[in-house]
Amino acid sequence: MATDRSVALRIDVFTIFPSLIDDFADQSLLGKARRKGLLDVRAHDLRSETTDPHRSVDDSPFGGGAGMVLMPEPLFACVEAVDPPRPLFLLGPGGRAFDQDLARELASGEGFSLLCGRYEGVDARVTDHLVDDELSIGDYVLNGGEVAAMVVLEAVGRLVPGVMGNQASGDDESFSHGLLEYPQYTRPGSFRGWDVPPVLRSGDHGRVDRWRRAQALHRTVARRPDLIAARGGISEDERTLMEEFPPDRA
Ligand code: SAH
């Protein structure tokens, strides 16, 4: 991961609802990061370069069918007027899956841009000749790319050095080492008869670390065997650890 940045990470978002993105980027950790100069989020209105009285950005599809499609002219004009940081990603259900690895890669780069579709989607010439790649946030269909852009903004923004209060928390959470996170507990030690695992209150940090690693493995095996397969299975040492510390039942 990049060390402290001298320049803010710039993220440009193209949308017909720029205020949604702007408001979102102004809240909470992202808002603080913006004000601290760590993040430079710029929302652009896809209608900004339109010349007709209705400021149209969409039209009906050639070949017929339901709904409207975002036209190439206003989208090309808006993006070209800004000359935003690249890569420029179109958000769309047919894109490459957005994940934590890509979030990390983008957080350590200089900047990137997001183009939000709407209606039935965008003219294929935008996909082929304007954007660099397409990103999907999951196998479901949204009404527009704005929520997807917010997902990317938040997942990337929090990884920019200085944005999260406790930088260590970024290295320890789900997906960071190809595993889900271990279970977390806080006070009280006993709640409605459910007790915090004694090892966490033992003060033995080595043992706590080993317990956490074993729980992360147990959880990932039970919930996301695909992640275990992707990291090439479980080592002998890990198997021993999992036997030493059985799954947390709380
Ligand atoms: N007709 C299209 C869906 C259009 S949904 C199709 O069947 O593929 C309208 C817009 O919402 C898309 O252009 C895209 O920008 C956004 N969108 C919808 N689902 C998305 C997803 N899973 N990930 C990212 N963006 C999505």
Short mmCIF file of C-alpha atoms and ligand atoms in Angstrom, two decimals:
data_model
loop_
_atom_site.label_atom_id
_atom_site.label_comp_id
_atom_site.label_asym_id
_atom_site.label_seq_id
_atom_site.Cartn_x
_atom_site.Cartn_y
_atom_site.Cartn_z
CA MET A 1 0.00 0.00 0.00
CA ALA A 2 1.16 3.54 -0.71
CA THR A 3 2.62 5.52 2.14
CA ASP A 4 1.45 9.05 2.91
CA ARG A 5 0.20 10.86 -0.15
CA SER A 6 1.41 14.30 -1.10
CA VAL A 7 -1.50 14.78 -3.52
CA ALA A 8 -5.13 13.90 -2.90
CA LEU A 9 -6.55 10.82 -4.60
CA ARG A 10 -8.78 12.25 -7.30
CA ILE A 11 -12.02 10.47 -8.18
CA ASP A 12 -14.30 11.98 -10.85
CA VAL A 13 -17.86 10.73 -11.14
CA PHE A 14 -20.09 11.33 -14.17
CA THR A 15 -23.80 11.08 -13.46
CA ILE A 16 -27.17 12.68 -14.09
CA PHE A 17 -27.46 13.04 -10.28
CA PRO A 18 -24.24 14.80 -9.21
CA SER A 19 -25.76 16.02 -5.93
CA LEU A 20 -26.27 12.40 -4.78
CA ILE A 21 -22.54 11.74 -5.15
CA ASP A 22 -21.54 15.10 -3.70
CA ASP A 23 -23.71 14.69 -0.60
CA PHE A 24 -22.47 11.17 -0.05
CA ALA A 25 -18.82 12.18 -0.41
CA ASP A 26 -19.35 14.98 2.11
CA GLN A 27 -20.45 12.74 4.99
CA SER A 28 -18.55 10.83 7.64
CA LEU A 29 -15.02 9.55 6.94
CA LEU A 30 -15.12 10.48 3.26
CA GLY A 31 -16.23 14.02 4.07
CA LYS A 32 -13.41 14.38 6.59
CA ALA A 33 -10.91 13.01 4.09
CA ARG A 34 -12.18 15.51 1.54
CA ARG A 35 -11.75 18.40 3.95
CA LYS A 36 -8.29 17.17 4.96
CA GLY A 37 -7.25 17.17 1.31
CA LEU A 38 -6.74 13.40 1.12
CA LEU A 39 -9.59 12.80 -1.31
CA ASP A 40 -10.60 14.99 -4.24
CA VAL A 41 -14.05 13.78 -5.33
CA ARG A 42 -15.57 15.66 -8.27
CA ALA A 43 -19.11 14.94 -9.42
CA HIS A 44 -19.98 16.03 -12.97
CA ASP A 45 -23.44 16.42 -14.48
CA LEU A 46 -23.79 14.38 -17.67
CA ARG A 47 -26.16 17.09 -18.91
CA SER A 48 -23.54 19.83 -18.61
CA GLU A 49 -22.55 19.87 -22.30
CA THR A 50 -26.04 19.38 -23.77
CA THR A 51 -27.28 22.15 -26.06
CA ASP A 52 -30.97 21.35 -26.56
CA PRO A 53 -33.63 23.03 -24.39
CA HIS A 54 -34.51 19.75 -22.63
CA ARG A 55 -30.87 18.95 -21.90
CA SER A 56 -31.53 15.42 -23.18
CA VAL A 57 -29.11 12.63 -22.48
CA ASP A 58 -31.22 9.63 -23.50
CA ASP A 59 -33.17 8.29 -26.46
CA SER A 60 -35.07 5.14 -27.40
CA PRO A 61 -33.08 2.09 -28.51
CA PHE A 62 -32.53 1.26 -32.19
CA GLY A 63 -34.23 -2.02 -32.93
CA GLY A 64 -37.00 -1.32 -30.46
CA GLY A 65 -37.56 -2.49 -26.91
CA ALA A 66 -38.45 -1.00 -23.59
CA GLY A 67 -36.81 1.97 -21.91
CA MET A 68 -34.25 4.55 -22.89
CA VAL A 69 -30.52 4.47 -23.57
CA LEU A 70 -27.91 7.11 -22.71
CA MET A 71 -26.72 8.75 -25.94
CA PRO A 72 -23.06 8.94 -26.92
CA GLU A 73 -22.85 12.71 -27.74
CA PRO A 74 -23.58 14.19 -24.32
CA LEU A 75 -21.48 11.54 -22.56
CA PHE A 76 -18.44 11.97 -24.79
CA ALA A 77 -18.80 15.78 -24.61
CA CYS A 78 -19.03 15.85 -20.83
CA VAL A 79 -16.07 13.48 -20.28
CA GLU A 80 -13.92 15.24 -22.91
CA ALA A 81 -14.63 18.67 -21.39
CA VAL A 82 -13.30 17.45 -18.04
CA ASP A 83 -10.44 15.19 -19.22
CA PRO A 84 -10.73 13.18 -16.00
CA PRO A 85 -8.17 10.87 -14.41
CA ARG A 86 -7.94 7.45 -16.05
CA PRO A 87 -8.86 4.65 -15.91
CA LEU A 88 -12.45 5.64 -16.51
CA PHE A 89 -14.78 2.85 -15.43
CA LEU A 90 -18.34 2.44 -16.58
CA LEU A 91 -20.49 0.95 -13.82
CA GLY A 92 -22.60 -1.89 -15.14
CA PRO A 93 -23.86 -5.36 -14.24
CA GLY A 94 -21.89 -6.85 -17.14
CA GLY A 95 -18.54 -5.54 -15.88
CA ARG A 96 -15.60 -7.09 -14.09
CA ALA A 97 -16.40 -7.79 -10.43
CA PHE A 98 -15.28 -4.99 -8.11
CA ASP A 99 -13.41 -6.44 -5.13
CA GLN A 100 -11.04 -5.58 -2.29
CA ASP A 101 -7.93 -6.18 -4.41
CA LEU A 102 -9.09 -3.63 -6.96
CA ALA A 103 -10.08 -1.24 -4.15
CA ARG A 104 -6.50 -1.46 -2.81
CA GLU A 105 -4.99 -0.98 -6.24
CA LEU A 106 -7.14 2.10 -6.90
CA ALA A 107 -6.44 3.54 -3.43
CA SER A 108 -2.71 3.44 -4.04
CA GLY A 109 -2.93 5.00 -7.52
CA GLU A 110 -3.18 8.64 -8.56
CA GLY A 111 -6.85 8.71 -9.42
CA PHE A 112 -9.60 7.23 -11.56
CA SER A 113 -13.12 8.01 -12.78
CA LEU A 114 -16.55 6.46 -12.74
CA LEU A 115 -19.36 6.79 -15.27
CA CYS A 116 -22.86 6.03 -14.00
CA GLY A 117 -25.39 4.56 -16.42
CA ARG A 118 -29.16 5.00 -16.08
CA TYR A 119 -32.35 3.72 -17.71
CA GLU A 120 -31.57 0.65 -19.86
CA GLY A 121 -27.89 1.51 -19.92
CA VAL A 122 -25.50 3.32 -22.25
CA ASP A 123 -24.91 3.31 -26.01
CA ALA A 124 -22.35 0.60 -26.86
CA ARG A 125 -20.03 3.17 -28.43
CA VAL A 126 -19.51 4.65 -24.97
CA THR A 127 -18.49 1.22 -23.68
CA ASP A 128 -16.27 0.56 -26.70
CA HIS A 129 -14.60 3.92 -27.25
CA LEU A 130 -14.94 6.21 -24.23
CA VAL A 131 -14.38 4.12 -21.11
CA ASP A 132 -11.40 1.91 -20.25
CA ASP A 133 -13.22 -0.85 -18.42
CA GLU A 134 -16.56 -1.80 -16.86
CA LEU A 135 -17.13 -2.60 -13.17
CA SER A 136 -19.98 -4.48 -11.54
CA ILE A 137 -20.68 -4.42 -7.81
CA GLY A 138 -22.64 -7.70 -7.91
CA ASP A 139 -25.05 -9.94 -9.78
CA TYR A 140 -28.18 -7.83 -9.51
CA VAL A 141 -29.56 -4.88 -11.46
CA LEU A 142 -29.81 -1.34 -10.06
CA ASN A 143 -31.67 1.60 -11.58
CA GLY A 144 -28.47 3.54 -12.04
CA GLY A 145 -24.75 3.50 -11.45
CA GLU A 146 -24.83 6.03 -8.60
CA VAL A 147 -25.17 3.55 -5.73
CA ALA A 148 -22.48 1.42 -7.35
CA ALA A 149 -20.24 4.51 -7.61
CA MET A 150 -20.80 5.16 -3.90
CA VAL A 151 -19.77 1.59 -3.12
CA VAL A 152 -16.53 2.06 -5.05
CA LEU A 153 -15.93 5.51 -3.51
CA GLU A 154 -16.35 4.20 0.01
CA ALA A 155 -14.40 0.97 -0.42
CA VAL A 156 -11.48 2.83 -2.06
CA GLY A 157 -11.66 6.05 -0.03
CA ARG A 158 -11.33 4.32 3.33
CA LEU A 159 -8.09 2.64 2.21
CA VAL A 160 -6.35 5.91 1.40
CA PRO A 161 -3.64 6.40 4.06
CA GLY A 162 -4.86 8.82 6.71
CA VAL A 163 -8.57 8.34 6.02
CA MET A 164 -9.31 5.64 8.58
CA GLY A 165 -8.66 6.61 12.18
CA ASN A 166 -6.77 3.43 12.90
CA GLN A 167 -4.77 2.52 9.81
CA ALA A 168 -4.09 -0.95 11.15
CA SER A 169 -7.76 -1.84 10.79
CA GLY A 170 -7.41 -1.90 7.00
CA ASP A 171 -4.87 -4.71 7.08
CA ASP A 172 -6.78 -6.93 9.43
CA GLU A 173 -10.27 -7.10 8.01
CA SER A 174 -12.18 -9.40 5.70
CA PHE A 175 -10.53 -10.26 2.36
CA SER A 176 -7.20 -8.70 3.37
CA HIS A 177 -5.43 -12.03 3.55
CA GLY A 178 -7.88 -14.01 1.46
CA LEU A 179 -9.92 -14.80 4.59
CA LEU A 180 -12.99 -13.38 6.31
CA GLU A 181 -12.48 -11.54 9.56
CA TYR A 182 -12.56 -13.32 12.95
CA PRO A 183 -15.51 -12.56 15.29
CA GLN A 184 -15.22 -9.36 17.35
CA TYR A 185 -16.44 -8.77 20.90
CA THR A 186 -16.73 -5.75 23.17
CA ARG A 187 -18.16 -5.13 26.66
CA PRO A 188 -19.96 -6.59 28.53
CA GLY A 189 -18.03 -9.83 29.04
CA SER A 190 -21.30 -11.64 29.62
CA PHE A 191 -24.51 -10.59 27.87
CA ARG A 192 -27.77 -12.51 28.45
CA GLY A 193 -25.71 -15.52 29.38
CA TRP A 194 -23.56 -15.37 26.21
CA ASP A 195 -19.96 -15.08 27.27
CA VAL A 196 -17.00 -13.62 25.45
CA PRO A 197 -14.48 -16.40 24.67
CA PRO A 198 -12.12 -16.48 27.68
CA VAL A 199 -8.98 -16.41 25.48
CA LEU A 200 -9.84 -12.83 24.44
CA ARG A 201 -9.74 -11.75 28.07
CA SER A 202 -6.63 -13.76 28.95
CA GLY A 203 -4.12 -11.00 28.16
CA ASP A 204 -2.05 -13.56 26.22
CA HIS A 205 -1.59 -11.73 22.92
CA GLY A 206 0.08 -14.63 21.14
CA ARG A 207 -2.81 -16.88 22.04
CA VAL A 208 -5.35 -14.23 21.02
CA ASP A 209 -3.66 -13.91 17.61
CA ARG A 210 -3.71 -17.66 17.09
CA TRP A 211 -7.36 -17.90 18.17
CA ARG A 212 -8.28 -15.11 15.74
CA ARG A 213 -6.44 -16.73 12.87
CA ALA A 214 -8.14 -20.06 13.61
CA GLN A 215 -11.58 -18.38 13.71
CA ALA A 216 -10.92 -16.55 10.44
CA LEU A 217 -10.08 -19.91 8.87
CA HIS A 218 -13.14 -21.69 10.35
CA ARG A 219 -15.44 -18.89 9.19
CA THR A 220 -14.06 -18.78 5.71
CA VAL A 221 -14.25 -22.56 5.32
CA ALA A 222 -17.89 -22.52 6.48
CA ARG A 223 -19.11 -19.45 4.61
CA ARG A 224 -16.84 -18.87 1.64
CA PRO A 225 -15.16 -22.08 0.45
CA ASP A 226 -14.51 -20.23 -2.84
CA LEU A 227 -12.05 -17.95 -1.00
CA ILE A 228 -10.24 -20.98 0.45
CA ALA A 229 -9.97 -22.51 -3.03
CA ALA A 230 -8.68 -19.20 -4.42
CA ARG A 231 -5.83 -19.09 -1.87
CA GLY A 232 -4.86 -22.68 -2.65
CA GLY A 233 -6.44 -24.47 0.32
CA ILE A 234 -5.33 -24.77 3.93
CA SER A 235 -1.78 -25.53 5.07
CA GLU A 236 -0.74 -28.19 7.59
CA ASP A 237 0.03 -25.48 10.20
CA GLU A 238 -3.36 -23.90 9.69
CA ARG A 239 -5.07 -27.25 10.12
CA THR A 240 -3.25 -27.78 13.41
CA LEU A 241 -4.30 -24.29 14.53
CA MET A 242 -7.94 -25.00 13.64
CA GLU A 243 -7.81 -28.19 15.72
CA GLU A 244 -6.27 -26.36 18.66
CA PHE A 245 -9.01 -23.71 18.55
CA PRO A 246 -12.42 -25.10 17.54
CA PRO A 247 -15.04 -22.81 15.91
CA ASP A 248 -16.41 -20.00 18.10
CA ARG A 249 -20.02 -20.90 18.89
CA ALA A 250 -21.16 -17.65 20.40
N1 SAH B 1 -30.26 -3.06 -19.10
C1 SAH B 1 -29.03 -3.21 -18.39
C2 SAH B 1 -29.16 -2.73 -16.96
C3 SAH B 1 -29.27 -1.25 -16.86
S1 SAH B 1 -29.38 -0.75 -15.20
C4 SAH B 1 -28.65 -4.68 -18.38
O1 SAH B 1 -29.53 -5.51 -18.45
O2 SAH B 1 -27.45 -4.97 -18.25
C5 SAH B 1 -28.98 0.96 -15.33
C6 SAH B 1 -27.59 1.34 -14.90
O3 SAH B 1 -27.42 0.98 -13.55
C7 SAH B 1 -26.45 0.68 -15.64
O4 SAH B 1 -26.14 1.35 -16.83
C8 SAH B 1 -25.33 0.74 -14.62
O5 SAH B 1 -24.64 1.97 -14.69
C9 SAH B 1 -26.06 0.68 -13.30
N2 SAH B 1 -26.00 -0.66 -12.70
C10 SAH B 1 -27.02 -1.54 -12.60
N3 SAH B 1 -26.64 -2.67 -11.98
C11 SAH B 1 -25.34 -2.52 -11.67
C12 SAH B 1 -24.38 -3.35 -11.01
N4 SAH B 1 -24.68 -4.57 -10.56
N5 SAH B 1 -23.13 -2.87 -10.85
C13 SAH B 1 -22.80 -1.64 -11.31
N6 SAH B 1 -23.67 -0.81 -11.93
C14 SAH B 1 -24.92 -1.23 -12.11
#
